[in-house]
Short mmCIF file of C-alpha atoms and ligand atoms in Angstrom, two decimals:
data_model
loop_
_atom_site.label_atom_id
_atom_site.label_comp_id
_atom_site.label_asym_id
_atom_site.label_seq_id
_atom_site.Cartn_x
_atom_site.Cartn_y
_atom_site.Cartn_z
CA MET A 1 0.00 0.00 0.00
CA ARG A 2 1.33 3.44 -0.94
CA GLN A 3 2.47 5.46 2.11
CA LEU A 4 1.85 9.22 2.09
CA ASP A 5 2.22 12.15 4.45
CA THR A 6 -1.08 13.64 3.29
CA VAL A 7 -4.06 12.63 1.19
CA ILE A 8 -6.27 15.53 0.08
CA ILE A 9 -9.82 14.48 -0.75
CA GLY A 10 -11.36 16.84 -3.30
CA GLY A 11 -9.60 18.98 -5.90
CA GLY A 12 -11.78 22.11 -5.60
CA PRO A 13 -10.45 25.48 -4.45
CA ALA A 14 -9.99 24.25 -0.86
CA GLY A 15 -8.05 21.11 -1.81
CA LEU A 16 -5.94 22.93 -4.40
CA SER A 17 -5.08 25.82 -2.06
CA ALA A 18 -4.07 23.38 0.68
CA ALA A 19 -1.94 21.34 -1.74
CA VAL A 20 -0.07 24.37 -3.09
CA ARG A 21 0.64 25.75 0.39
CA LEU A 22 1.84 22.35 1.67
CA TRP A 23 4.15 22.02 -1.32
CA GLU A 24 5.56 25.49 -0.69
CA LYS A 25 6.19 24.45 2.92
CA GLY A 26 8.20 21.45 1.78
CA ILE A 27 5.54 18.76 2.37
CA ARG A 28 5.90 16.89 -0.91
CA ASN A 29 4.73 13.33 -0.20
CA LEU A 30 1.11 14.19 -0.87
CA LEU A 31 -1.69 13.30 -3.27
CA ILE A 32 -4.95 14.97 -4.36
CA LEU A 33 -7.85 12.63 -5.17
CA GLU A 34 -10.71 14.12 -7.23
CA ARG A 35 -13.88 12.33 -8.33
CA GLU A 36 -14.54 14.53 -11.40
CA LYS A 37 -12.54 14.31 -14.63
CA GLN A 38 -10.93 17.73 -13.98
CA LEU A 39 -9.65 19.68 -11.00
CA GLY A 40 -11.42 22.91 -10.01
CA GLY A 41 -14.50 21.81 -8.07
CA ILE A 42 -17.78 23.68 -8.40
CA LEU A 43 -15.95 26.71 -9.83
CA ARG A 44 -15.73 24.99 -13.23
CA GLN A 45 -19.43 25.69 -13.79
CA CYS A 46 -19.47 29.22 -12.28
CA ILE A 47 -18.70 31.18 -15.46
CA HIS A 48 -19.91 34.49 -14.01
CA ASP A 49 -17.35 36.86 -12.51
CA GLY A 50 -17.03 38.05 -8.92
CA PHE A 51 -14.40 35.63 -7.65
CA GLY A 52 -11.01 36.62 -6.30
CA LEU A 53 -11.46 40.25 -5.18
CA THR A 54 -10.14 39.54 -1.68
CA ARG A 55 -7.53 36.89 -2.56
CA PHE A 56 -6.15 38.41 -5.79
CA GLY A 57 -7.49 41.99 -5.76
CA GLU A 58 -9.24 41.48 -9.09
CA THR A 59 -12.51 40.01 -10.22
CA LEU A 60 -12.26 36.67 -12.02
CA SER A 61 -14.69 34.08 -13.34
CA GLY A 62 -14.89 30.78 -11.44
CA PRO A 63 -12.78 28.84 -13.99
CA GLU A 64 -10.19 31.66 -14.05
CA TYR A 65 -9.97 31.61 -10.25
CA ALA A 66 -9.58 27.82 -10.18
CA GLN A 67 -6.99 27.96 -12.96
CA ARG A 68 -4.69 30.14 -10.82
CA PHE A 69 -4.33 27.19 -8.43
CA ILE A 70 -4.44 24.44 -11.07
CA SER A 71 -1.53 26.17 -12.87
CA GLN A 72 0.49 26.12 -9.65
CA VAL A 73 -0.34 22.45 -9.10
CA GLU A 74 0.89 21.73 -12.65
CA GLU A 75 3.97 23.95 -12.30
CA PHE A 76 5.05 22.29 -9.02
CA ASP A 77 4.08 18.89 -10.41
CA ILE A 78 1.93 18.13 -7.36
CA PRO A 79 0.56 14.60 -7.79
CA TYR A 80 -3.18 14.22 -8.33
CA ILE A 81 -5.56 11.57 -9.64
CA THR A 82 -8.90 12.58 -11.19
CA ASP A 83 -11.95 10.45 -12.03
CA THR A 84 -11.40 8.73 -8.69
CA THR A 85 -13.88 8.79 -5.81
CA VAL A 86 -12.79 8.24 -2.24
CA ILE A 87 -15.23 5.77 -0.73
CA ASP A 88 -13.80 5.11 2.73
CA ILE A 89 -11.44 6.44 5.38
CA SER A 90 -10.57 4.39 8.43
CA VAL A 91 -8.20 5.16 11.28
CA GLU A 92 -5.98 2.48 12.84
CA GLU A 93 -6.45 2.66 16.59
CA ASP A 94 -2.87 1.92 17.78
CA THR A 95 -0.86 3.89 15.22
CA GLY A 96 -3.37 6.59 14.24
CA LYS A 97 -2.55 5.87 10.57
CA LYS A 98 -5.33 6.57 8.12
CA LYS A 99 -6.35 4.18 5.36
CA VAL A 100 -8.01 5.84 2.38
CA VAL A 101 -9.85 3.71 -0.20
CA ALA A 102 -10.80 5.15 -3.58
CA ALA A 103 -12.68 3.77 -6.58
CA SER A 104 -11.01 4.50 -9.91
CA LYS A 105 -11.56 3.14 -13.39
CA ASP A 106 -8.58 0.84 -12.78
CA GLY A 107 -10.22 -0.62 -9.67
CA LEU A 108 -9.85 0.10 -5.97
CA LEU A 109 -6.85 2.16 -4.84
CA GLU A 110 -5.62 2.08 -1.23
CA PHE A 111 -3.36 4.57 0.51
CA GLU A 112 -1.97 4.87 4.01
CA ALA A 113 -1.46 8.42 5.23
CA LYS A 114 -0.25 10.25 8.32
CA THR A 115 -2.81 13.00 7.71
CA VAL A 116 -6.01 13.35 5.69
CA ILE A 117 -7.43 16.67 4.47
CA LEU A 118 -11.19 16.72 3.93
CA THR A 119 -12.10 19.19 1.17
CA MET A 120 -15.11 17.49 -0.45
CA GLY A 121 -17.29 20.62 -0.67
CA CYS A 122 -21.05 20.47 -0.19
CA ARG A 123 -24.19 19.32 -1.95
CA GLU A 124 -27.51 21.02 -2.66
CA ARG A 125 -30.72 20.40 -0.76
CA THR A 126 -33.29 18.87 -3.10
CA ARG A 127 -37.08 18.83 -3.41
CA GLY A 128 -37.12 15.76 -1.15
CA ALA A 129 -35.26 17.62 1.59
CA ILE A 130 -37.92 20.33 1.76
CA SER A 131 -40.90 18.04 1.00
CA ILE A 132 -42.82 20.07 -1.60
CA PRO A 133 -46.16 18.32 -2.17
CA GLY A 134 -47.54 17.53 -5.63
CA GLU A 135 -46.74 15.51 -8.71
CA ARG A 136 -43.27 14.44 -9.87
CA PRO A 137 -42.87 15.85 -13.38
CA ALA A 138 -39.61 16.62 -15.20
CA GLY A 139 -38.50 20.24 -15.02
CA VAL A 140 -37.60 20.53 -11.32
CA TYR A 141 -33.87 21.15 -10.87
CA THR A 142 -31.57 22.28 -8.14
CA ALA A 143 -29.79 25.49 -9.15
CA GLY A 144 -26.36 23.85 -9.38
CA VAL A 145 -27.66 21.06 -11.62
CA ALA A 146 -29.37 23.58 -13.93
CA GLN A 147 -26.11 25.56 -13.95
CA ALA A 148 -24.09 22.47 -14.89
CA TYR A 149 -26.48 21.66 -17.78
CA ILE A 150 -26.31 25.19 -19.18
CA ASN A 151 -22.67 26.12 -18.54
CA LEU A 152 -20.91 22.76 -18.92
CA GLN A 153 -23.15 20.82 -21.31
CA ASN A 154 -24.67 23.68 -23.33
CA LYS A 155 -28.20 22.36 -22.69
CA MET A 156 -31.04 24.77 -21.91
CA VAL A 157 -33.24 23.45 -19.11
CA GLY A 158 -36.47 25.42 -19.75
CA ARG A 159 -38.15 28.62 -20.92
CA GLU A 160 -40.75 29.69 -18.36
CA VAL A 161 -39.06 29.67 -14.98
CA VAL A 162 -39.90 30.04 -11.29
CA ILE A 163 -37.14 30.02 -8.68
CA LEU A 164 -37.65 28.89 -5.10
CA GLY A 165 -35.08 30.16 -2.61
CA SER A 166 -33.00 33.32 -2.70
CA GLY A 167 -29.63 31.61 -2.20
CA ASP A 168 -26.76 33.01 -4.25
CA ILE A 169 -26.83 30.15 -6.75
CA GLY A 170 -30.57 30.66 -7.38
CA MET A 171 -30.13 34.37 -8.01
CA ILE A 172 -27.13 33.77 -10.26
CA MET A 173 -29.22 31.26 -12.21
CA ALA A 174 -32.10 33.76 -12.51
CA ARG A 175 -29.72 36.08 -14.37
CA ARG A 176 -28.12 33.26 -16.36
CA MET A 177 -31.47 31.87 -17.56
CA THR A 178 -32.61 35.39 -18.52
CA LEU A 179 -29.43 35.95 -20.53
CA GLU A 180 -30.09 32.63 -22.30
CA GLY A 181 -33.57 33.83 -23.37
CA ALA A 182 -35.77 32.26 -20.68
CA HIS A 183 -38.45 34.23 -18.83
CA VAL A 184 -37.84 34.15 -15.08
CA GLN A 185 -41.16 35.09 -13.47
CA ALA A 186 -40.00 35.54 -9.88
CA VAL A 187 -37.85 34.32 -7.02
CA PHE A 188 -39.79 33.19 -3.93
CA GLU A 189 -38.18 33.03 -0.50
CA VAL A 190 -39.82 31.42 2.53
CA GLN A 191 -37.92 33.56 5.05
CA PRO A 192 -38.70 37.24 5.63
CA TYR A 193 -35.22 38.14 4.31
CA ALA A 194 -33.08 37.05 1.35
CA SER A 195 -30.65 34.23 2.02
CA GLY A 196 -28.07 35.33 -0.59
CA LEU A 197 -25.70 38.28 -0.76
CA PRO A 198 -27.08 41.82 -1.33
CA ARG A 199 -24.80 42.26 -4.37
CA ASN A 200 -26.53 39.32 -6.05
CA ILE A 201 -30.00 40.79 -5.37
CA LEU A 202 -28.86 43.95 -7.16
CA GLN A 203 -26.85 42.44 -10.00
CA CYS A 204 -28.92 39.32 -10.71
CA LEU A 205 -32.52 40.31 -9.90
CA ASP A 206 -32.98 44.10 -9.76
CA ASP A 207 -30.89 44.74 -12.89
CA TYR A 208 -33.08 42.29 -14.84
CA GLY A 209 -36.44 43.30 -13.37
CA ILE A 210 -36.94 39.92 -11.67
CA PRO A 211 -39.15 40.30 -8.57
CA LEU A 212 -38.18 38.76 -5.21
CA TYR A 213 -41.11 37.81 -2.97
CA LEU A 214 -40.15 37.24 0.67
CA SER A 215 -42.27 35.06 3.03
CA HIS A 216 -43.58 33.00 0.08
CA THR A 217 -43.10 29.35 -0.79
CA VAL A 218 -44.13 26.76 -3.38
CA THR A 219 -46.93 24.66 -1.90
CA GLU A 220 -47.73 22.44 -4.88
CA ILE A 221 -46.06 21.15 -8.03
CA ARG A 222 -48.41 20.37 -10.96
CA GLY A 223 -47.79 18.47 -14.21
CA ARG A 224 -47.67 14.81 -15.22
CA GLU A 225 -44.80 14.44 -17.71
CA ARG A 226 -43.35 17.96 -17.68
CA LEU A 227 -43.91 20.67 -15.08
CA GLU A 228 -47.03 22.72 -15.96
CA SER A 229 -47.37 25.07 -13.01
CA VAL A 230 -46.51 25.68 -9.37
CA VAL A 231 -48.78 26.99 -6.64
CA VAL A 232 -47.19 29.64 -4.42
CA SER A 233 -48.52 30.72 -1.01
CA GLN A 234 -47.59 33.40 1.48
CA VAL A 235 -46.29 32.09 4.81
CA ASP A 236 -46.82 33.33 8.35
CA GLU A 237 -44.10 34.12 10.92
CA ARG A 238 -43.76 30.37 11.66
CA MET A 239 -43.23 29.83 7.92
CA GLN A 240 -46.56 28.00 7.58
CA PRO A 241 -48.57 28.62 4.35
CA ILE A 242 -51.49 31.02 4.85
CA LYS A 243 -54.77 29.60 3.50
CA GLY A 244 -56.42 31.70 0.81
CA THR A 245 -53.14 33.24 -0.48
CA GLU A 246 -52.48 30.51 -3.10
CA LYS A 247 -51.59 31.71 -6.60
CA GLU A 248 -50.82 29.47 -9.59
CA TYR A 249 -47.82 30.27 -11.82
CA PRO A 250 -47.75 28.43 -15.17
CA CYS A 251 -44.12 27.37 -15.84
CA ASP A 252 -42.05 24.53 -17.32
CA THR A 253 -39.11 24.86 -14.92
CA LEU A 254 -38.76 25.17 -11.16
CA ILE A 255 -35.26 25.89 -9.88
CA LEU A 256 -34.52 25.18 -6.23
CA SER A 257 -31.91 27.19 -4.35
CA VAL A 258 -32.81 26.07 -0.86
CA GLY A 259 -29.51 25.50 0.85
CA LEU A 260 -26.27 23.54 0.81
CA ILE A 261 -25.16 20.74 3.12
CA PRO A 262 -21.53 19.69 3.69
CA GLU A 263 -20.59 16.30 2.16
CA ASN A 264 -20.30 14.45 5.47
CA GLU A 265 -20.24 10.75 4.54
CA LEU A 266 -16.45 10.37 4.57
CA SER A 267 -16.10 12.53 7.69
CA LEU A 268 -18.52 10.18 9.45
CA ALA A 269 -16.67 7.10 8.15
CA ALA A 270 -13.48 8.49 9.68
CA GLY A 271 -15.25 8.96 13.03
CA VAL A 272 -15.21 12.76 12.88
CA GLU A 273 -17.60 14.54 15.26
CA LEU A 274 -20.12 16.80 13.49
CA ASP A 275 -21.58 20.08 14.72
CA PRO A 276 -25.37 20.33 14.28
CA ARG A 277 -24.98 24.12 14.10
CA SER A 278 -22.50 24.32 11.19
CA LYS A 279 -23.62 20.90 9.83
CA GLY A 280 -19.95 20.16 9.13
CA ALA A 281 -17.09 18.87 11.29
CA VAL A 282 -16.17 20.19 14.71
CA VAL A 283 -12.65 21.63 14.33
CA ASP A 284 -10.13 23.37 16.53
CA GLU A 285 -8.13 26.49 15.69
CA HIS A 286 -5.76 24.31 13.60
CA HIS A 287 -8.70 23.07 11.47
CA GLN A 288 -8.08 19.66 13.00
CA THR A 289 -11.22 17.57 13.53
CA SER A 290 -11.97 15.41 16.57
CA VAL A 291 -9.80 12.70 14.92
CA PRO A 292 -6.10 13.62 15.30
CA GLY A 293 -4.46 14.06 11.90
CA VAL A 294 -7.77 14.56 10.03
CA PHE A 295 -8.31 18.17 8.97
CA ALA A 296 -11.17 19.95 7.16
CA ALA A 297 -11.63 23.22 5.24
CA GLY A 298 -13.83 24.83 2.61
CA ASN A 299 -17.49 24.08 2.06
CA VAL A 300 -17.24 20.65 3.69
CA LEU A 301 -16.53 22.48 6.93
CA GLN A 302 -18.90 25.44 6.65
CA VAL A 303 -20.80 26.79 3.67
CA HIS A 304 -18.79 29.85 2.60
CA ASP A 305 -20.10 32.99 0.93
CA LEU A 306 -16.90 33.73 -1.03
CA VAL A 307 -14.37 31.36 -2.50
CA ASP A 308 -11.55 33.71 -1.44
CA PHE A 309 -12.24 32.75 2.18
CA VAL A 310 -12.23 29.06 1.18
CA SER A 311 -8.68 29.41 -0.17
CA MET A 312 -7.52 31.38 2.85
CA GLU A 313 -9.01 28.85 5.27
CA ALA A 314 -7.36 25.97 3.39
CA GLU A 315 -3.99 27.75 3.44
CA GLU A 316 -4.23 28.18 7.21
CA LEU A 317 -5.14 24.49 7.44
CA ALA A 318 -2.05 23.60 5.39
CA ASP A 319 0.18 25.54 7.82
CA SER A 320 -1.26 23.43 10.65
CA VAL A 321 -0.85 20.16 8.73
CA ALA A 322 2.80 21.03 8.05
CA ALA A 323 3.33 21.76 11.77
CA TYR A 324 1.55 18.51 12.72
CA LEU A 325 3.78 16.48 10.41
CA ARG A 326 6.97 18.19 11.56
CA GLU A 327 6.22 18.36 15.26
CA ASP A 328 4.06 15.26 15.48
CA GLY A 329 1.14 17.05 17.07
CA LEU A 330 -0.38 20.47 17.66
CA THR A 331 -1.22 22.49 20.76
CA PRO A 332 -4.16 20.76 22.48
CA CYS A 333 -7.43 22.72 22.23
CA GLY A 334 -9.41 22.03 25.39
CA LEU A 335 -11.64 25.12 25.42
CA SER A 336 -15.08 25.27 23.79
CA VAL A 337 -16.46 28.16 21.77
CA MET A 338 -20.07 28.71 22.90
CA THR A 339 -22.66 30.80 21.05
CA ASP A 340 -25.79 32.71 21.99
CA GLY A 341 -29.10 32.38 20.11
CA ASN A 342 -28.15 35.09 17.59
CA VAL A 343 -25.19 33.13 16.20
CA THR A 344 -25.77 30.14 13.89
CA HIS A 345 -22.30 28.63 14.26
CA THR A 346 -18.61 29.39 14.65
CA ILE A 347 -15.43 27.93 13.22
CA PRO A 348 -13.42 26.87 15.16
CA GLN A 349 -15.54 25.27 17.85
CA ARG A 350 -12.48 24.50 20.02
CA ILE A 351 -9.45 26.64 20.92
CA SER A 352 -6.25 26.39 22.96
CA GLY A 353 -6.33 29.85 24.52
CA THR A 354 -2.60 30.15 23.78
CA GLU A 355 -2.50 31.04 20.08
CA ASP A 356 -3.85 33.74 17.76
CA PHE A 357 -6.75 32.52 15.63
CA LYS A 358 -9.49 33.81 13.33
CA LEU A 359 -13.11 33.16 14.24
CA SER A 360 -15.62 32.73 11.37
CA MET A 361 -19.31 32.96 12.13
CA ARG A 362 -22.74 33.86 10.82
CA VAL A 363 -25.66 35.57 12.50
CA ARG A 364 -29.06 33.86 12.61
CA ARG A 365 -31.15 36.83 11.41
CA PRO A 366 -30.52 40.31 9.96
CA MET A 367 -29.47 42.79 12.66
CA LYS A 368 -28.63 46.50 12.69
CA ASP A 369 -26.15 48.50 14.79
CA CYS A 370 -24.87 45.51 16.71
CA ARG A 371 -21.65 44.49 18.40
CA ILE A 372 -20.25 40.98 18.26
CA GLU A 373 -18.40 40.24 21.48
CA LEU A 374 -16.02 37.40 22.23
CA VAL A 375 -15.99 37.00 25.98
CA GLN A 376 -13.75 34.88 28.20
CA GLY A 377 -14.15 34.88 31.97
CA GLY A 378 -16.33 38.00 31.81
CA GLN A 379 -13.70 39.95 29.79
CA VAL A 380 -14.27 41.02 26.17
CA VAL A 381 -11.22 39.62 24.32
CA ALA A 382 -12.25 40.70 20.82
CA GLU A 383 -15.18 42.53 19.29
CA ARG A 384 -16.56 43.80 16.03
CA ARG A 385 -19.09 46.58 15.61
CA MET A 386 -21.41 46.21 12.64
CA LYS A 387 -23.90 48.66 11.12
CA LYS A 388 -25.60 45.68 9.48
CA ALA A 389 -25.11 41.94 10.01
CA ILE A 390 -26.94 39.47 7.74
CA PRO A 391 -27.03 35.65 7.66
CA ALA A 392 -25.79 35.63 4.04
CA GLU A 393 -22.40 37.07 4.99
CA MET A 394 -19.66 35.23 6.85
CA ILE A 395 -18.14 37.39 9.57
CA GLN A 396 -14.47 37.00 10.49
CA ILE A 397 -12.93 38.25 13.73
CA PRO A 398 -9.20 37.94 14.50
CA VAL A 399 -8.40 37.03 18.11
CA LYS A 400 -5.03 37.68 19.78
CA ALA A 401 -3.54 35.07 22.11
CA ALA A 402 -2.31 37.84 24.42
CA LYS A 403 -5.93 38.55 25.39
CA LEU A 404 -6.84 34.90 26.06
CA ASN A 405 -6.38 32.54 28.99
CA GLU A 406 -6.02 28.75 28.86
CA LYS A 407 -8.71 27.95 31.40
CA GLU A 408 -12.07 29.34 30.39
CA ASP A 409 -14.36 28.64 27.45
CA LEU A 410 -15.03 31.43 24.97
CA GLU A 411 -18.51 32.87 24.50
CA VAL A 412 -19.62 34.57 21.28
CA LYS A 413 -22.58 36.91 21.61
CA VAL A 414 -24.31 39.59 19.60
CA VAL A 415 -25.33 42.71 21.49
CA CYS A 416 -27.81 45.02 19.74
C1 FAD B 501 -23.51 28.35 -8.36
C2 FAD B 501 -22.45 28.89 -7.46
C3 FAD B 501 -22.10 30.22 -7.57
C4 FAD B 501 -21.07 30.73 -6.77
N1 FAD B 501 -20.72 32.05 -6.93
C5 FAD B 501 -19.68 32.54 -6.21
C6 FAD B 501 -19.21 33.90 -6.42
O1 FAD B 501 -19.75 34.64 -7.23
N2 FAD B 501 -18.14 34.33 -5.71
C7 FAD B 501 -17.53 33.51 -4.81
O2 FAD B 501 -16.54 33.92 -4.19
N3 FAD B 501 -17.97 32.24 -4.56
C8 FAD B 501 -19.02 31.73 -5.24
N4 FAD B 501 -19.44 30.43 -5.05
C9 FAD B 501 -18.85 29.64 -3.96
C10 FAD B 501 -17.58 28.86 -4.32
O3 FAD B 501 -17.72 28.29 -5.58
C11 FAD B 501 -17.36 27.81 -3.24
O4 FAD B 501 -17.21 28.49 -2.02
C12 FAD B 501 -16.12 26.95 -3.49
O5 FAD B 501 -16.18 26.32 -4.74
C13 FAD B 501 -15.98 25.89 -2.39
O6 FAD B 501 -14.77 25.21 -2.57
P1 FAD B 501 -14.53 23.74 -2.01
O7 FAD B 501 -13.20 23.33 -2.51
O8 FAD B 501 -14.78 23.73 -0.56
O9 FAD B 501 -15.69 22.86 -2.65
P2 FAD B 501 -15.97 22.45 -4.16
O10 FAD B 501 -15.68 23.55 -5.11
O11 FAD B 501 -17.36 21.92 -4.16
O12 FAD B 501 -14.94 21.27 -4.42
C14 FAD B 501 -15.05 20.02 -3.78
C15 FAD B 501 -14.43 18.96 -4.66
O13 FAD B 501 -14.39 17.73 -3.97
C16 FAD B 501 -14.70 16.69 -4.88
N5 FAD B 501 -15.16 15.53 -4.11
C17 FAD B 501 -16.26 15.45 -3.31
N6 FAD B 501 -16.38 14.22 -2.77
C18 FAD B 501 -15.32 13.51 -3.22
C19 FAD B 501 -14.89 12.17 -3.01
N7 FAD B 501 -15.57 11.31 -2.22
N8 FAD B 501 -13.75 11.75 -3.62
C20 FAD B 501 -13.05 12.60 -4.42
N9 FAD B 501 -13.42 13.88 -4.65
C21 FAD B 501 -14.54 14.33 -4.06
C22 FAD B 501 -15.76 17.31 -5.77
O14 FAD B 501 -15.87 16.62 -6.99
C23 FAD B 501 -15.22 18.72 -5.94
O15 FAD B 501 -14.37 18.84 -7.05
C24 FAD B 501 -20.44 29.90 -5.83
C25 FAD B 501 -20.83 28.55 -5.70
C26 FAD B 501 -21.82 28.05 -6.51
C27 FAD B 501 -22.22 26.60 -6.36
#
């Protein structure tokens, strides 16, 4: 069995960024395994621009952004295998060595590694996940699937379109379908606020005259072979449909942009603890999961708003993996990061109290003129004042070790 220092699972922006940084740090006995035929992850189908402003100071399309890292992988000659899906990770109890099993067209491949980096990205929630009643005709797509058909396979998915969910991918697809000649009637969002970024509301909906209806949802799908119409209802404050508000929209296509979920199967196989708040792995400030030597970054860890932060998170992870391999371990992280009801989740969930780290988080609902406080033992150790905080935007707060102690848990709260 081939012995490696590191196996990276997933060749999207997180996996590529981690690989390049590890290589630069002299960790060369590594391998990227990618299930698709090409490297690049979900960015390959994101042909719009808006990527890279933070990381590169310029705005790139998804494929251009990915290519920056793929070119470095090629230049350094970092080993990778595509068209190969990792199907299992197990950890040997006595030695802590990880066995990674992958299915390739040449059969099963097995590797033994000192560390494993989880960068498998996330998947879209489907109609089944949100249980929309009605018939099961063709013409109902998740936004990412519709995007892959149009941008990668040059196949138009429909002409008369309704979009459910105001996630970024849904709004980007509203614009894309309009540019391809479809008529997008409206975007409906069950929550009383949009779930995607404000810039996408402006650039993808407002600029194209596509209305966004908040507190509305699809309550029935109609059509036997192909979608014929959807019924949309207003919802109350508990997000329950209000009787008597039903309106039928004739359409041949319903696009769902109703959330993303980290790809957790391999994390679970490896015995990694998951956080019900982030829906991804519990990690410490080194991006190490509950299994020593197994690390996670990118959308498999937390659904990011911008790919720039994915790359930066994966580069920080790579620094920790390099330290782990060189020093055979990292500072133990015995303190928990607790949240109040206004915070959906934080990364990391565990800290040492002895090192600088960056906290990523999201708020649960839109808030104005608030202050995010990180409190340890009654003392505010870091804070950020915000005129506006919205769930669509990831918030990052740097924390200095000099302000921390090694004994008390950290609390994150939002004061309005
Ligand atoms: C439609 C859409 C529009 C977006 N628009 C923007 C934007 O305008 N600006 C912006 O900054 N960000 C945008 N993003 C977000 C950005 O694309 C993501 O944050 C980023 O791609 C996440 O990177 P990742 O490496 O974590 O995951 P991914 O890009 O999803 O990569 C994960 C990789 O892992 C592979 N993989 C999964 N499981 C396995 C396995 N078992 N074995 C082997 N390989 C596996 C997958 O094939 C994939 O290649 C958009 C995302 C989408 C979907």
